[in-house]
Short mmCIF file of C-alpha atoms in Angstrom, two decimals:
data_model
loop_
_atom_site.label_atom_id
_atom_site.label_comp_id
_atom_site.label_asym_id
_atom_site.label_seq_id
_atom_site.Cartn_x
_atom_site.Cartn_y
_atom_site.Cartn_z
CA MET A 228 -0.01 -39.47 20.62
CA GLY A 229 3.71 -38.97 19.88
CA ALA A 230 3.91 -42.21 17.91
CA ASP A 231 0.79 -41.32 15.90
CA GLN A 232 2.22 -37.90 15.05
CA HIS A 233 5.46 -39.52 13.92
CA ILE A 234 3.61 -41.95 11.63
CA GLN A 235 1.49 -39.11 10.17
CA TRP A 236 4.61 -37.02 9.54
CA HIS A 237 6.34 -39.99 7.88
CA GLU A 238 3.35 -40.63 5.61
CA ALA A 239 3.09 -36.95 4.68
CA ALA A 240 6.80 -36.73 3.88
CA ALA A 241 6.71 -39.87 1.73
CA SER A 242 3.64 -38.62 -0.13
CA ALA A 243 5.23 -35.20 -0.75
CA LEU A 244 8.43 -36.73 -2.13
CA LEU A 245 6.43 -38.93 -4.54
CA TRP A 246 4.40 -35.89 -5.66
CA TRP A 247 7.55 -33.95 -6.55
CA GLN A 248 8.99 -37.01 -8.31
CA ASP A 249 5.85 -37.37 -10.42
CA ALA A 250 6.02 -33.65 -11.21
CA GLY A 251 9.50 -34.11 -12.71
CA VAL A 252 11.52 -32.40 -9.98
CA ASP A 253 14.76 -34.31 -9.51
CA THR A 254 17.20 -31.54 -8.47
CA LEU A 255 17.28 -29.48 -5.30
CA VAL A 256 18.60 -25.90 -5.09
CA GLU A 257 21.56 -25.73 -2.72
CA ASP A 258 22.07 -22.93 -0.21
CA GLU A 259 25.87 -23.02 -0.48
CA LEU A 260 28.03 -22.20 -3.48
CA ARG A 261 29.47 -25.18 -5.33
CA ASP A 262 32.84 -25.38 -7.07
CA TRP A 263 31.76 -26.83 -10.39
CA PHE A 264 35.40 -27.21 -11.51
CA ALA A 265 36.41 -29.37 -8.54
CA ALA A 266 37.12 -33.04 -9.07
CA PRO A 267 33.96 -35.15 -8.60
CA ILE A 268 33.63 -37.10 -5.40
CA PRO A 269 33.26 -40.81 -6.17
CA THR A 270 29.94 -42.23 -5.08
CA ARG A 271 28.81 -45.78 -4.60
CA ALA A 272 26.19 -46.97 -7.03
CA PRO A 273 22.89 -47.96 -5.37
CA ALA A 274 22.27 -51.66 -5.01
CA ALA A 275 20.06 -53.06 -7.72
CA VAL A 276 16.63 -54.26 -6.65
CA ALA A 277 16.16 -57.78 -7.98
CA SER A 278 12.72 -59.04 -8.84
CA THR A 279 11.68 -62.54 -7.86
CA PRO A 280 12.47 -64.93 -10.74
CA ALA A 281 9.81 -67.42 -11.73
CA ALA A 282 11.97 -70.31 -10.53
CA ASP A 283 11.84 -68.98 -6.96
CA LEU A 284 8.06 -68.83 -6.79
CA PRO A 285 6.29 -71.29 -4.46
CA PRO A 286 4.80 -74.60 -5.62
CA ASP A 287 1.62 -74.71 -7.65
CA THR A 288 -0.71 -75.22 -4.72
CA LEU A 289 -2.96 -72.52 -3.31
CA ASP A 290 -2.11 -73.26 0.34
CA ALA A 291 1.64 -73.14 -0.27
CA PHE A 292 1.37 -69.99 -2.33
CA LEU A 293 -0.65 -68.09 0.28
CA ALA A 294 1.70 -69.19 3.05
CA TRP A 295 4.68 -67.98 1.02
CA ARG A 296 2.99 -64.60 0.38
CA MET A 297 2.78 -64.05 4.14
CA GLY A 298 6.42 -65.04 4.70
CA ASP A 299 9.70 -63.14 4.76
CA ALA A 300 10.47 -63.75 1.07
CA ALA A 301 7.42 -61.84 -0.21
CA PRO A 302 8.01 -58.37 -1.71
CA GLU A 303 5.87 -56.68 0.96
CA ALA A 304 7.89 -58.13 3.87
CA GLY A 305 9.89 -54.91 4.31
CA TRP A 306 7.09 -52.40 3.85
CA ASN A 307 6.21 -51.98 7.55
CA GLY A 308 2.57 -52.43 6.66
CA GLU A 309 0.11 -55.08 7.77
CA ARG A 310 -0.33 -57.81 5.19
CA LEU A 311 -3.78 -59.13 4.37
CA THR A 312 -4.13 -62.75 3.38
CA VAL A 313 -6.64 -64.15 0.92
CA ALA A 314 -9.42 -66.54 1.86
CA GLN A 315 -8.49 -69.98 0.57
CA THR A 316 -11.37 -70.32 -1.87
CA LYS A 317 -11.09 -72.43 -5.00
CA ASN A 318 -13.19 -71.76 -8.11
CA PRO A 319 -15.29 -68.90 -6.66
CA ALA A 320 -18.16 -67.46 -8.68
CA LEU A 321 -16.24 -64.18 -8.87
CA MET A 322 -12.74 -63.04 -8.00
CA ILE A 323 -12.04 -59.33 -7.50
CA LEU A 324 -8.49 -58.10 -7.89
CA THR A 325 -7.69 -54.65 -6.54
CA ASP A 326 -4.36 -52.82 -6.35
CA LEU A 327 -3.61 -52.84 -2.62
CA PRO A 328 -5.44 -52.71 0.73
CA GLU A 329 -7.41 -49.61 1.66
CA ALA A 330 -6.15 -47.40 4.48
CA ASP A 331 -8.72 -48.86 6.90
CA ASP A 332 -8.26 -52.51 5.90
CA SER A 333 -6.72 -54.92 8.39
CA ALA A 334 -6.38 -58.62 9.09
CA GLU A 335 -9.49 -58.37 11.30
CA THR A 336 -11.71 -56.39 8.91
CA GLY A 337 -10.50 -57.93 5.64
CA TRP A 338 -10.25 -56.38 2.20
CA MET A 339 -12.06 -53.29 0.89
CA THR A 340 -13.68 -51.84 4.00
CA GLY A 341 -14.99 -48.39 4.87
CA PRO A 342 -16.86 -46.34 2.22
CA VAL A 343 -15.19 -48.37 -0.54
CA GLY A 344 -16.54 -51.56 1.01
CA VAL A 345 -20.07 -50.15 1.28
CA LEU A 346 -20.07 -49.32 -2.42
CA LEU A 347 -18.60 -52.72 -3.28
CA ASP A 348 -21.36 -54.50 -1.37
CA ARG A 349 -23.96 -52.54 -3.33
CA MET A 350 -22.29 -53.45 -6.61
CA LEU A 351 -22.25 -57.14 -5.68
CA ALA A 352 -25.88 -57.07 -4.59
CA ALA A 353 -26.82 -55.53 -7.94
CA ILE A 354 -25.50 -58.63 -9.74
CA GLY A 355 -26.95 -61.09 -7.22
CA LEU A 356 -23.77 -61.81 -5.24
CA ASP A 357 -22.36 -61.14 -1.80
CA ARG A 358 -18.91 -61.44 -0.28
CA GLY A 359 -19.50 -65.04 0.66
CA ALA A 360 -19.37 -66.00 -3.01
CA VAL A 361 -16.44 -63.72 -3.88
CA THR A 362 -12.68 -63.92 -3.41
CA ILE A 363 -11.01 -60.52 -2.95
CA ALA A 364 -7.27 -60.05 -3.32
CA GLY A 365 -4.76 -57.40 -4.24
CA VAL A 366 -1.77 -57.12 -6.52
CA ALA A 367 -0.02 -56.10 -3.30
CA GLN A 368 -1.01 -57.61 0.03
CA ALA A 369 0.17 -54.68 2.12
CA ARG A 370 -0.19 -50.89 1.86
CA PRO A 371 3.05 -48.87 1.78
CA LEU A 372 3.20 -45.67 3.81
CA ALA A 373 3.14 -43.69 0.57
CA GLY A 374 -0.13 -45.39 -0.48
CA ARG A 375 1.24 -46.67 -3.79
CA VAL A 376 3.20 -49.69 -4.96
CA PRO A 377 6.96 -49.03 -5.33
CA ASP A 378 8.08 -49.11 -8.95
CA GLU A 379 10.86 -51.59 -8.27
CA ALA A 380 8.38 -54.15 -6.89
CA GLN A 381 5.76 -53.82 -9.62
CA ALA A 382 7.01 -56.50 -12.04
CA THR A 383 7.34 -59.11 -9.29
CA LEU A 384 3.92 -58.30 -7.87
CA ASP A 385 2.34 -58.56 -11.32
CA ASP A 386 3.82 -62.05 -11.72
CA LEU A 387 2.52 -63.06 -8.31
CA ALA A 388 -0.95 -61.71 -9.09
CA ARG A 389 -1.12 -63.85 -12.23
CA ARG A 390 0.01 -66.87 -10.25
CA LEU A 391 -2.68 -66.25 -7.62
CA VAL A 392 -5.47 -65.97 -10.19
CA THR A 393 -4.29 -69.19 -11.82
CA LEU A 394 -4.37 -71.06 -8.51
CA VAL A 395 -7.75 -69.64 -7.44
CA ALA A 396 -9.21 -70.40 -10.92
CA PRO A 397 -12.30 -68.19 -10.59
CA ARG A 398 -15.29 -68.53 -12.89
CA ARG A 399 -15.24 -64.75 -13.48
CA LEU A 400 -12.64 -62.07 -12.84
CA LEU A 401 -13.30 -58.40 -12.06
CA LEU A 402 -10.30 -56.05 -12.14
CA PHE A 403 -10.54 -52.80 -10.17
CA GLY A 404 -8.29 -50.06 -11.50
CA ALA A 405 -5.27 -49.69 -13.77
CA GLU A 406 -2.74 -51.82 -11.85
CA PRO A 407 -4.75 -55.08 -11.82
CA CYS A 408 -5.71 -54.45 -15.45
CA ARG A 409 -2.06 -54.19 -16.48
CA ALA A 410 -1.01 -57.15 -14.34
CA LEU A 411 -3.58 -59.56 -15.81
CA LEU A 412 -4.34 -58.17 -19.27
CA GLY A 413 -0.91 -56.76 -20.11
CA PRO A 414 0.24 -53.20 -20.88
CA ASP A 415 -2.33 -52.89 -23.68
CA GLY A 416 -5.25 -53.97 -21.49
CA GLN A 417 -8.17 -51.55 -21.49
CA ARG A 418 -11.15 -50.87 -19.28
CA GLY A 419 -14.56 -52.13 -20.37
CA GLY A 420 -14.00 -54.81 -22.98
CA LEU A 421 -14.80 -58.37 -21.97
CA ARG A 422 -11.75 -60.59 -22.30
CA THR A 423 -11.12 -64.28 -21.79
CA LEU A 424 -7.99 -64.78 -19.74
CA HIS A 425 -5.98 -67.75 -21.02
CA HIS A 426 -3.21 -68.41 -18.52
CA ASP A 427 -1.63 -71.66 -17.32
CA GLY A 428 -4.60 -73.82 -18.20
CA ILE A 429 -7.46 -71.55 -17.11
CA ASP A 430 -10.00 -69.82 -19.34
CA CYS A 431 -11.63 -67.09 -17.31
CA PRO A 432 -13.88 -64.25 -18.54
CA ALA A 433 -12.40 -60.99 -17.22
CA ILE A 434 -13.26 -57.33 -17.35
CA ALA A 435 -11.54 -54.22 -15.99
CA THR A 436 -13.57 -51.35 -14.57
CA PHE A 437 -13.24 -48.32 -12.32
CA HIS A 438 -12.13 -48.85 -8.75
CA PRO A 439 -14.87 -48.06 -6.20
CA ARG A 440 -12.38 -45.55 -4.77
CA PHE A 441 -12.61 -43.65 -8.06
CA LEU A 442 -16.39 -44.01 -8.24
CA LEU A 443 -16.76 -42.32 -4.86
CA GLU A 444 -14.90 -39.32 -6.24
CA ARG A 445 -16.56 -39.39 -9.69
CA PRO A 446 -20.16 -40.63 -9.22
CA LEU A 447 -20.96 -40.01 -12.89
CA ALA A 448 -18.71 -42.94 -13.81
CA LYS A 449 -21.00 -45.37 -11.96
CA ALA A 450 -23.20 -45.79 -15.05
CA GLU A 451 -20.24 -47.00 -17.13
CA SER A 452 -19.08 -49.29 -14.34
CA TRP A 453 -22.60 -50.75 -14.14
CA ARG A 454 -22.46 -51.56 -17.86
CA HIS A 455 -19.17 -53.38 -17.27
CA LEU A 456 -20.72 -55.48 -14.51
CA GLN A 457 -23.72 -56.32 -16.68
CA LEU A 458 -21.46 -57.34 -19.55
CA LEU A 459 -19.45 -59.67 -17.29
CA THR A 460 -22.48 -61.33 -15.71
CA ARG A 461 -24.61 -61.52 -18.86
CA GLU A 462 -21.95 -63.09 -21.05
CA THR A 463 -20.93 -65.64 -18.39
CA THR A 464 -24.42 -66.84 -17.47
CA THR A 465 -25.72 -67.57 -20.96
#
């Protein structure tokens, strides 16, 4: 129980710090008086976080890429979170790209489990598919304690997500949420419009829609998400 309490406290502290950062609070009030006329104490600049350059990415084979993503050179290697691999499927009928694993996901259960997974299965059934015909992956393959991707890793992870989609070469691509939409469609990518992804020799119809996580909180958005699914399947089966 002691270890569990420590992990819960660590997650709560990390979440609280990110909340204050997002709220714009970057200065703490000190309890002791400060001599504002004293000479400043020299500080050491923080080490820069380098993103993975394209030249250091693994070879253009799916097996090599997935093995590299589970190795020590991947951005998630130092996150202290379990990494989920991707089923080695080539040219699936549909590829789903999410942001990161759910809290209950694991190597044993796979991607998008729990209530999110139940809703996903219903969505797939509505368009005549099941998980056996779908490849599910994330922009990040592990879940940080704070439950969000660190800003300094975002650019590298976006590059890796594009590389993964290119190697998988799906016949259709469904993007869940803002992070996959930005990674694959660029900063101007928007939810709802059907796009054809042209990247490194593939031409793949793609659409961004609400994450099932959001749909569980806002059920009224399910109608719009259903229209997105219909648009993707109708335009790619005619």
